PDB file of C-alpha atoms in Angstrom:
ATOM      1  CA  MET L   1       0.051   0.001  -0.079  1.00  0.00           C
ATOM      2  CA  LEU L   2       1.406   3.627  -0.898  1.00  0.00           C
ATOM      3  CA  VAL L   3       0.888   5.746   2.128  1.00  0.00           C
ATOM      4  CA  THR L   4       2.157   9.274   2.471  1.00  0.00           C
ATOM      5  CA  THR L   5       2.085  11.857   5.277  1.00  0.00           C
ATOM      6  CA  GLU L   6       2.560  14.673   2.785  1.00  0.00           C
ATOM      7  CA  PRO L   7      -0.449  16.975   2.096  1.00  0.00           C
ATOM      8  CA  MET L   8      -2.575  15.718  -0.812  1.00  0.00           C
ATOM      9  CA  ALA L   9      -1.856  17.790  -4.092  1.00  0.00           C
ATOM     10  CA  THR L  10      -4.518  19.910  -5.573  1.00  0.00           C
ATOM     11  CA  THR L  11      -5.504  20.222  -9.286  1.00  0.00           C
ATOM     12  CA  GLY L  12      -4.331  23.516 -10.490  1.00  0.00           C
ATOM     13  CA  ARG L  13      -5.708  26.091  -8.026  1.00  0.00           C
ATOM     14  CA  VAL L  14      -8.698  24.126  -7.411  1.00  0.00           C
ATOM     15  CA  SER L  15      -8.694  21.711  -4.383  1.00  0.00           C
ATOM     16  CA  LEU L  16      -9.793  18.210  -5.283  1.00  0.00           C
ATOM     17  CA  ARG L  17     -13.546  17.588  -4.699  1.00  0.00           C
ATOM     18  CA  THR L  18     -14.300  15.138  -1.961  1.00  0.00           C
ATOM     19  CA  LEU L  19     -16.579  12.105  -1.793  1.00  0.00           C
ATOM     20  CA  LEU L  20     -17.309  10.316   1.617  1.00  0.00           C
ATOM     21  CA  VAL L  21     -16.938   6.591   1.525  1.00  0.00           C
ATOM     22  CA  SER L  22     -17.066   3.615   3.892  1.00  0.00           C
ATOM     23  CA  PRO L  23     -13.966   2.657   5.665  1.00  0.00           C
ATOM     24  CA  PRO L  24     -11.466   1.083   5.255  1.00  0.00           C
ATOM     25  CA  LEU L  25      -9.755   2.716   2.166  1.00  0.00           C
ATOM     26  CA  ARG L  26      -7.712   0.480   0.108  1.00  0.00           C
ATOM     27  CA  LEU L  27      -5.672   0.860  -3.035  1.00  0.00           C
ATOM     28  CA  GLY L  28      -7.090  -0.343  -6.318  1.00  0.00           C
ATOM     29  CA  THR L  29     -10.637  -0.468  -7.782  1.00  0.00           C
ATOM     30  CA  LEU L  30     -13.558   0.913  -5.559  1.00  0.00           C
ATOM     31  CA  VAL L  31     -17.231   1.086  -6.612  1.00  0.00           C
ATOM     32  CA  ILE L  32     -19.148   4.039  -4.929  1.00  0.00           C
ATOM     33  CA  GLU L  33     -22.915   3.695  -4.832  1.00  0.00           C
ATOM     34  CA  GLY L  34     -26.020   5.338  -3.427  1.00  0.00           C
ATOM     35  CA  ASP L  35     -26.028   9.002  -2.452  1.00  0.00           C
ATOM     36  CA  GLU L  36     -22.372   9.648  -2.920  1.00  0.00           C
ATOM     37  CA  ALA L  37     -22.497   8.330  -6.531  1.00  0.00           C
ATOM     38  CA  HIS L  38     -25.371  10.633  -7.251  1.00  0.00           C
ATOM     39  CA  HIS L  39     -23.457  13.615  -5.564  1.00  0.00           C
ATOM     40  CA  GLY L  40     -20.432  12.843  -7.805  1.00  0.00           C
ATOM     41  CA  ARG L  41     -22.387  12.268 -11.039  1.00  0.00           C
ATOM     42  CA  VAL L  42     -24.963  15.022 -10.689  1.00  0.00           C
ATOM     43  CA  VAL L  43     -23.695  17.582  -8.365  1.00  0.00           C
ATOM     44  CA  LEU L  44     -19.915  17.451  -8.895  1.00  0.00           C
ATOM     45  CA  ARG L  45     -20.296  16.286 -12.592  1.00  0.00           C
ATOM     46  CA  LEU L  46     -17.365  14.037 -12.339  1.00  0.00           C
ATOM     47  CA  ARG L  47     -16.048  12.487 -15.684  1.00  0.00           C
ATOM     48  CA  THR L  48     -13.934   9.557 -16.453  1.00  0.00           C
ATOM     49  CA  GLY L  49     -10.277  10.382 -16.040  1.00  0.00           C
ATOM     50  CA  GLU L  50     -10.938  13.286 -13.386  1.00  0.00           C
ATOM     51  CA  THR L  51      -9.107  13.029 -10.134  1.00  0.00           C
ATOM     52  CA  VAL L  52     -11.230  13.051  -6.796  1.00  0.00           C
ATOM     53  CA  ARG L  53     -10.450  13.096  -3.048  1.00  0.00           C
ATOM     54  CA  LEU L  54     -12.074  10.241  -0.870  1.00  0.00           C
ATOM     55  CA  ALA L  55     -12.448  10.440   2.904  1.00  0.00           C
ATOM     56  CA  ASP L  56     -13.754   7.948   5.198  1.00  0.00           C
ATOM     57  CA  GLY L  57     -14.610  10.108   7.912  1.00  0.00           C
ATOM     58  CA  GLU L  58     -12.283   8.187  10.418  1.00  0.00           C
ATOM     59  CA  GLY L  59      -8.963  10.050   9.638  1.00  0.00           C
ATOM     60  CA  THR L  60      -7.946   8.524   6.169  1.00  0.00           C
ATOM     61  CA  ALA L  61      -8.091  10.066   2.799  1.00  0.00           C
ATOM     62  CA  ALA L  62      -7.293   9.055  -0.622  1.00  0.00           C
ATOM     63  CA  LYS L  63      -6.647  10.266  -4.024  1.00  0.00           C
ATOM     64  CA  ALA L  64      -8.510   8.594  -6.864  1.00  0.00           C
ATOM     65  CA  VAL L  65      -9.088   8.620 -10.549  1.00  0.00           C
ATOM     66  CA  VAL L  66     -12.591   8.237 -11.956  1.00  0.00           C
ATOM     67  CA  THR L  67     -12.680   5.144 -14.216  1.00  0.00           C
ATOM     68  CA  GLY L  68     -16.435   4.799 -14.654  1.00  0.00           C
ATOM     69  CA  VAL L  69     -19.520   6.709 -14.401  1.00  0.00           C
ATOM     70  CA  GLY L  70     -22.666   4.835 -14.319  1.00  0.00           C
ATOM     71  CA  ARG L  71     -26.473   5.813 -13.658  1.00  0.00           C
ATOM     72  CA  GLU L  72     -26.085   4.273 -10.013  1.00  0.00           C
ATOM     73  CA  ALA L  73     -22.487   4.010  -9.311  1.00  0.00           C
ATOM     74  CA  LEU L  74     -19.209   5.524  -9.762  1.00  0.00           C
ATOM     75  CA  GLU L  75     -15.995   3.515 -10.192  1.00  0.00           C
ATOM     76  CA  VAL L  76     -12.755   4.958  -9.179  1.00  0.00           C
ATOM     77  CA  GLU L  77      -9.000   3.663  -8.981  1.00  0.00           C
ATOM     78  CA  VAL L  78      -7.427   4.494  -5.629  1.00  0.00           C
ATOM     79  CA  GLU L  79      -3.875   5.574  -6.143  1.00  0.00           C
ATOM     80  CA  LEU L  80      -2.676   7.185  -2.882  1.00  0.00           C
ATOM     81  CA  ILE L  81      -3.759   6.950   0.771  1.00  0.00           C
ATOM     82  CA  GLU L  82      -2.745   9.192   3.472  1.00  0.00           C
ATOM     83  CA  PRO L  83      -3.608   9.662   7.129  1.00  0.00           C
ATOM     84  CA  VAL L  84      -5.291  13.003   8.078  1.00  0.00           C
ATOM     85  CA  PRO L  85      -3.451  14.160  11.182  1.00  0.00           C
ATOM     86  CA  PRO L  86      -5.771  14.951  14.189  1.00  0.00           C
ATOM     87  CA  THR L  87      -6.302  18.646  14.940  1.00  0.00           C
ATOM     88  CA  ALA L  88      -6.656  20.459  18.389  1.00  0.00           C
ATOM     89  CA  ALA L  89     -10.143  21.342  17.386  1.00  0.00           C
ATOM     90  CA  GLU L  90     -11.076  17.781  17.831  1.00  0.00           C
ATOM     91  CA  LEU L  91     -10.595  17.991  21.449  1.00  0.00           C
ATOM     92  CA  LEU L  92     -13.531  20.168  21.659  1.00  0.00           C
ATOM     93  CA  THR L  93     -17.097  19.182  22.531  1.00  0.00           C
ATOM     94  CA  VAL L  94     -20.151  21.575  22.366  1.00  0.00           C
ATOM     95  CA  ALA L  95     -23.042  20.695  24.641  1.00  0.00           C
ATOM     96  CA  CYS L  96     -25.742  23.100  23.833  1.00  0.00           C
ATOM     97  CA  ALA L  97     -29.383  23.652  23.778  1.00  0.00           C
ATOM     98  CA  VAL L  98     -31.221  23.002  20.474  1.00  0.00           C
ATOM     99  CA  PRO L  99     -32.104  26.025  18.306  1.00  0.00           C
ATOM    100  CA  LYS L 100     -35.344  26.214  16.640  1.00  0.00           C
ATOM    101  CA  GLY L 101     -35.974  25.017  13.146  1.00  0.00           C
ATOM    102  CA  ASP L 102     -33.401  25.310  10.447  1.00  0.00           C
ATOM    103  CA  ARG L 103     -31.009  27.170  12.996  1.00  0.00           C
ATOM    104  CA  PHE L 104     -29.876  23.727  14.305  1.00  0.00           C
ATOM    105  CA  ALA L 105     -28.852  22.721  10.869  1.00  0.00           C
ATOM    106  CA  ASP L 106     -27.001  25.954  10.367  1.00  0.00           C
ATOM    107  CA  LEU L 107     -25.234  25.418  14.003  1.00  0.00           C
ATOM    108  CA  VAL L 108     -24.111  21.759  13.013  1.00  0.00           C
ATOM    109  CA  ARG L 109     -22.658  22.921   9.580  1.00  0.00           C
ATOM    110  CA  ALA L 110     -20.755  25.731  11.213  1.00  0.00           C
ATOM    111  CA  LEU L 111     -19.217  23.652  14.064  1.00  0.00           C
ATOM    112  CA  ALA L 112     -18.382  20.926  11.538  1.00  0.00           C
ATOM    113  CA  GLU L 113     -16.514  23.251   9.373  1.00  0.00           C
ATOM    114  CA  LEU L 114     -14.562  24.683  12.411  1.00  0.00           C
ATOM    115  CA  GLY L 115     -13.469  21.114  13.133  1.00  0.00           C
ATOM    116  CA  VAL L 116     -15.365  20.739  16.393  1.00  0.00           C
ATOM    117  CA  GLY L 117     -14.914  17.049  17.689  1.00  0.00           C
ATOM    118  CA  ALA L 118     -18.392  16.441  18.929  1.00  0.00           C
ATOM    119  CA  LEU L 119     -21.772  18.134  19.399  1.00  0.00           C
ATOM    120  CA  ARG L 120     -24.120  17.021  22.128  1.00  0.00           C
ATOM    121  CA  PRO L 121     -27.783  18.257  22.227  1.00  0.00           C
ATOM    122  CA  LEU L 122     -28.388  19.647  25.852  1.00  0.00           C
ATOM    123  CA  ALA L 123     -31.713  18.728  27.262  1.00  0.00           C
ATOM    124  CA  CYS L 124     -32.540  21.519  29.700  1.00  0.00           C
ATOM    125  CA  GLU L 125     -35.603  22.929  31.456  1.00  0.00           C
ATOM    126  CA  ARG L 126     -36.064  26.238  29.199  1.00  0.00           C
ATOM    127  CA  GLY L 127     -34.641  24.547  25.948  1.00  0.00           C
ATOM    128  CA  GLU L 128     -36.551  23.306  22.964  1.00  0.00           C
ATOM    129  CA  ARG L 129     -37.191  19.541  22.717  1.00  0.00           C
ATOM    130  CA  VAL L 130     -34.293  17.590  21.568  1.00  0.00           C
ATOM    131  CA  PRO L 131     -35.097  15.754  18.190  1.00  0.00           C
ATOM    132  CA  ALA L 132     -35.331  12.062  18.700  1.00  0.00           C
ATOM    133  CA  ASN L 133     -33.763  11.393  15.376  1.00  0.00           C
ATOM    134  CA  LEU L 134     -30.466  13.150  14.641  1.00  0.00           C
ATOM    135  CA  ASP L 135     -29.897  11.634  11.062  1.00  0.00           C
ATOM    136  CA  ARG L 136     -30.518  14.996   9.337  1.00  0.00           C
ATOM    137  CA  GLN L 137     -27.933  16.679  11.353  1.00  0.00           C
ATOM    138  CA  ARG L 138     -25.375  13.767  10.755  1.00  0.00           C
ATOM    139  CA  ARG L 139     -25.974  14.313   7.103  1.00  0.00           C
ATOM    140  CA  VAL L 140     -25.346  18.172   7.356  1.00  0.00           C
ATOM    141  CA  ALA L 141     -22.056  17.160   9.167  1.00  0.00           C
ATOM    142  CA  ALA L 142     -20.999  14.907   6.492  1.00  0.00           C
ATOM    143  CA  GLU L 143     -21.663  17.338   3.853  1.00  0.00           C
ATOM    144  CA  ALA L 144     -19.597  19.884   5.870  1.00  0.00           C
ATOM    145  CA  LEU L 145     -16.782  17.426   6.027  1.00  0.00           C
ATOM    146  CA  LYS L 146     -16.559  17.167   2.345  1.00  0.00           C
ATOM    147  CA  GLN L 147     -16.648  20.876   1.877  1.00  0.00           C
ATOM    148  CA  CYS L 148     -14.000  21.741   4.382  1.00  0.00           C
ATOM    149  CA  ARG L 149     -11.707  18.765   3.845  1.00  0.00           C
ATOM    150  CA  ARG L 150     -11.582  17.644   7.389  1.00  0.00           C
ATOM    151  CA  GLY L 151     -10.520  14.211   8.199  1.00  0.00           C
ATOM    152  CA  ARG L 152     -13.091  12.885  10.712  1.00  0.00           C
ATOM    153  CA  ARG L 153     -16.842  13.251  11.066  1.00  0.00           C
ATOM    154  CA  MET L 154     -18.013  15.410  13.934  1.00  0.00           C
ATOM    155  CA  GLU L 155     -19.774  13.035  16.302  1.00  0.00           C
ATOM    156  CA  ILE L 156     -23.344  14.257  16.786  1.00  0.00           C
ATOM    157  CA  GLY L 157     -25.227  12.979  20.071  1.00  0.00           C
ATOM    158  CA  PRO L 158     -26.350  11.329  21.951  1.00  0.00           C
ATOM    159  CA  ALA L 159     -28.342  14.038  23.814  1.00  0.00           C
ATOM    160  CA  VAL L 160     -27.325  14.709  27.399  1.00  0.00           C
ATOM    161  CA  GLU L 161     -29.096  16.110  30.471  1.00  0.00           C
ATOM    162  CA  VAL L 162     -27.533  18.646  32.819  1.00  0.00           C
ATOM    163  CA  THR L 163     -27.502  16.383  35.688  1.00  0.00           C
ATOM    164  CA  ALA L 164     -25.504  13.686  33.561  1.00  0.00           C
ATOM    165  CA  LEU L 165     -23.132  16.301  31.997  1.00  0.00           C
ATOM    166  CA  ALA L 166     -22.360  17.669  35.692  1.00  0.00           C
ATOM    167  CA  ALA L 167     -21.600  14.205  36.677  1.00  0.00           C
ATOM    168  CA  SER L 168     -19.529  13.208  33.577  1.00  0.00           C
ATOM    169  CA  GLY L 169     -16.094  14.418  35.067  1.00  0.00           C
ATOM    170  CA  ALA L 170     -15.523  16.329  31.828  1.00  0.00           C
ATOM    171  CA  ARG L 171     -13.694  19.671  31.861  1.00  0.00           C
ATOM    172  CA  LEU L 172     -16.756  21.854  31.540  1.00  0.00           C
ATOM    173  CA  ILE L 173     -16.808  25.583  30.369  1.00  0.00           C
ATOM    174  CA  VAL L 174     -20.158  27.274  30.758  1.00  0.00           C
ATOM    175  CA  LEU L 175     -21.072  30.314  28.839  1.00  0.00           C
ATOM    176  CA  ASP L 176     -22.449  32.805  31.242  1.00  0.00           C
ATOM    177  CA  PRO L 177     -22.824  36.571  31.037  1.00  0.00           C
ATOM    178  CA  SER L 178     -21.548  36.929  34.549  1.00  0.00           C
ATOM    179  CA  GLY L 179     -18.477  34.826  33.978  1.00  0.00           C
ATOM    180  CA  SER L 180     -14.913  35.813  33.465  1.00  0.00           C
ATOM    181  CA  ALA L 181     -13.307  36.624  30.080  1.00  0.00           C
ATOM    182  CA  ALA L 182     -12.496  33.668  28.039  1.00  0.00           C
ATOM    183  CA  ALA L 183      -8.958  32.186  28.276  1.00  0.00           C
ATOM    184  CA  PRO L 184      -8.841  28.869  26.534  1.00  0.00           C
ATOM    185  CA  GLY L 185      -5.213  27.913  27.469  1.00  0.00           C
ATOM    186  CA  SER L 186      -3.364  25.033  26.104  1.00  0.00           C
ATOM    187  CA  PRO L 187      -5.254  22.239  24.170  1.00  0.00           C
ATOM    188  CA  LEU L 188      -7.096  19.953  26.425  1.00  0.00           C
ATOM    189  CA  ALA L 189     -10.310  17.952  26.099  1.00  0.00           C
ATOM    190  CA  THR L 190     -12.875  20.425  26.911  1.00  0.00           C
ATOM    191  CA  THR L 191     -16.814  20.770  26.787  1.00  0.00           C
ATOM    192  CA  LEU L 192     -18.445  24.188  25.988  1.00  0.00           C
ATOM    193  CA  VAL L 193     -21.808  24.316  27.709  1.00  0.00           C
ATOM    194  CA  ILE L 194     -24.424  26.563  26.038  1.00  0.00           C
ATOM    195  CA  GLY L 195     -27.784  26.873  27.633  1.00  0.00           C
ATOM    196  CA  PRO L 196     -31.000  28.032  25.887  1.00  0.00           C
ATOM    197  CA  GLU L 197     -31.779  31.712  24.908  1.00  0.00           C
ATOM    198  CA  GLY L 198     -33.776  31.946  28.230  1.00  0.00           C
ATOM    199  CA  GLY L 199     -30.707  30.802  30.055  1.00  0.00           C
ATOM    200  CA  LEU L 200     -29.983  27.933  32.392  1.00  0.00           C
ATOM    201  CA  THR L 201     -32.022  27.834  35.432  1.00  0.00           C
ATOM    202  CA  GLU L 202     -30.495  28.463  38.925  1.00  0.00           C
ATOM    203  CA  ALA L 203     -30.807  24.779  39.659  1.00  0.00           C
ATOM    204  CA  GLU L 204     -28.982  23.786  36.575  1.00  0.00           C
ATOM    205  CA  LEU L 205     -26.383  26.445  37.280  1.00  0.00           C
ATOM    206  CA  GLU L 206     -25.948  25.003  40.836  1.00  0.00           C
ATOM    207  CA  LEU L 207     -25.415  21.583  39.309  1.00  0.00           C
ATOM    208  CA  LEU L 208     -22.654  23.055  37.126  1.00  0.00           C
ATOM    209  CA  ALA L 209     -21.233  25.009  40.099  1.00  0.00           C
ATOM    210  CA  SER L 210     -17.728  23.426  39.687  1.00  0.00           C
ATOM    211  CA  ALA L 211     -17.554  24.425  35.832  1.00  0.00           C
ATOM    212  CA  ARG L 212     -15.709  27.442  34.906  1.00  0.00           C
ATOM    213  CA  ARG L 213     -17.953  30.205  33.755  1.00  0.00           C
ATOM    214  CA  VAL L 214     -16.899  32.546  30.968  1.00  0.00           C
ATOM    215  CA  ARG L 215     -18.613  35.380  28.817  1.00  0.00           C
ATOM    216  CA  LEU L 216     -18.029  36.215  25.177  1.00  0.00           C
ATOM    217  CA  ALA L 217     -19.879  39.574  24.937  1.00  0.00           C
ATOM    218  CA  SER L 218     -21.923  42.083  26.722  1.00  0.00           C
ATOM    219  CA  THR L 219     -24.924  41.388  24.479  1.00  0.00           C
ATOM    220  CA  ILE L 220     -27.371  38.431  24.768  1.00  0.00           C
ATOM    221  CA  LEU L 221     -26.479  35.859  21.845  1.00  0.00           C
ATOM    222  CA  ARG L 222     -28.483  33.251  20.351  1.00  0.00           C
ATOM    223  CA  ILE L 223     -27.560  29.705  20.886  1.00  0.00           C
ATOM    224  CA  GLU L 224     -25.972  29.072  17.641  1.00  0.00           C
ATOM    225  CA  THR L 225     -24.148  32.428  17.647  1.00  0.00           C
ATOM    226  CA  ALA L 226     -22.746  31.621  21.044  1.00  0.00           C
ATOM    227  CA  ALA L 227     -21.721  28.144  20.253  1.00  0.00           C
ATOM    228  CA  ILE L 228     -19.844  29.095  17.015  1.00  0.00           C
ATOM    229  CA  ALA L 229     -18.189  32.160  18.443  1.00  0.00           C
ATOM    230  CA  ALA L 230     -16.940  30.217  21.621  1.00  0.00           C
ATOM    231  CA  SER L 231     -15.735  27.359  19.356  1.00  0.00           C
ATOM    232  CA  ALA L 232     -13.919  29.738  17.152  1.00  0.00           C
ATOM    233  CA  VAL L 233     -12.170  31.409  20.170  1.00  0.00           C
ATOM    234  CA  TRP L 234     -11.139  28.151  21.591  1.00  0.00           C
ATOM    235  CA  ILE L 235      -9.897  26.609  18.273  1.00  0.00           C
ATOM    236  CA  ALA L 236      -8.049  29.661  17.180  1.00  0.00           C
ATOM    237  CA  THR L 237      -6.193  29.991  20.381  1.00  0.00           C
ATOM    238  CA  TRP L 238      -5.296  26.305  20.457  1.00  0.00           C
ATOM    239  CA  GLU L 239      -4.338  26.242  16.817  1.00  0.00           C
ATOM    240  CA  THR L 240      -2.126  29.379  16.834  1.00  0.00           C
ATOM    241  CA  GLY L 241      -0.600  28.850  20.252  1.00  0.00           C
ATOM    242  CA  THR L 242      -1.936  32.218  21.406  1.00  0.00           C
ATOM    243  CA  PRO L 243      -1.912  32.554  25.243  1.00  0.00           C
TER     244      PRO L 243
END
């Protein structure tokens, strides 16, 4: 197997378009079916002879050449396989209340693009009901993985209640207007906790009393704004080494 640790080349100034496939990736002929075949044929308009990037969502990517385009399948020849190094962003988990409607999908997409490792819907007293099925959100995250060329899927779910989160032993950072200024420090497995727009109740805050509380702005932020902004602050600090 030809494996490299060098960054995968691009075609001209345009990055290779990505298809998400099931692991494991191997050299040789691979037949891609279902939604990804449709995406490659109809959306990306791939043609025989074109080069495409494959990702398995578990930290491996590959360069492949399209050798066949059918109505229900694509055939590619995998020429090069490479591991995708983990990033500091993957240490970050966001546990947040669920925004209404399509705002949830927007939140998922943005966090996936930033490279956040996991999103846990937070069941809290003043929050919206957590969807029983998170398949749509997982599809959104998968599309974001392809667009932003990350190596691993963002884990979504399961939902968590405040009581269980408080007892999890995780390093918790609670966004709270009365908290101190954000200071992410060095990369370390961390869970950002974002409550609903009505705020966490006093009882919920009491459960999270041992967690550090931080503020982002003097204004009241929507759930998705707070989650995205906080994630960006933590990731930018970790990845640039800014104190």
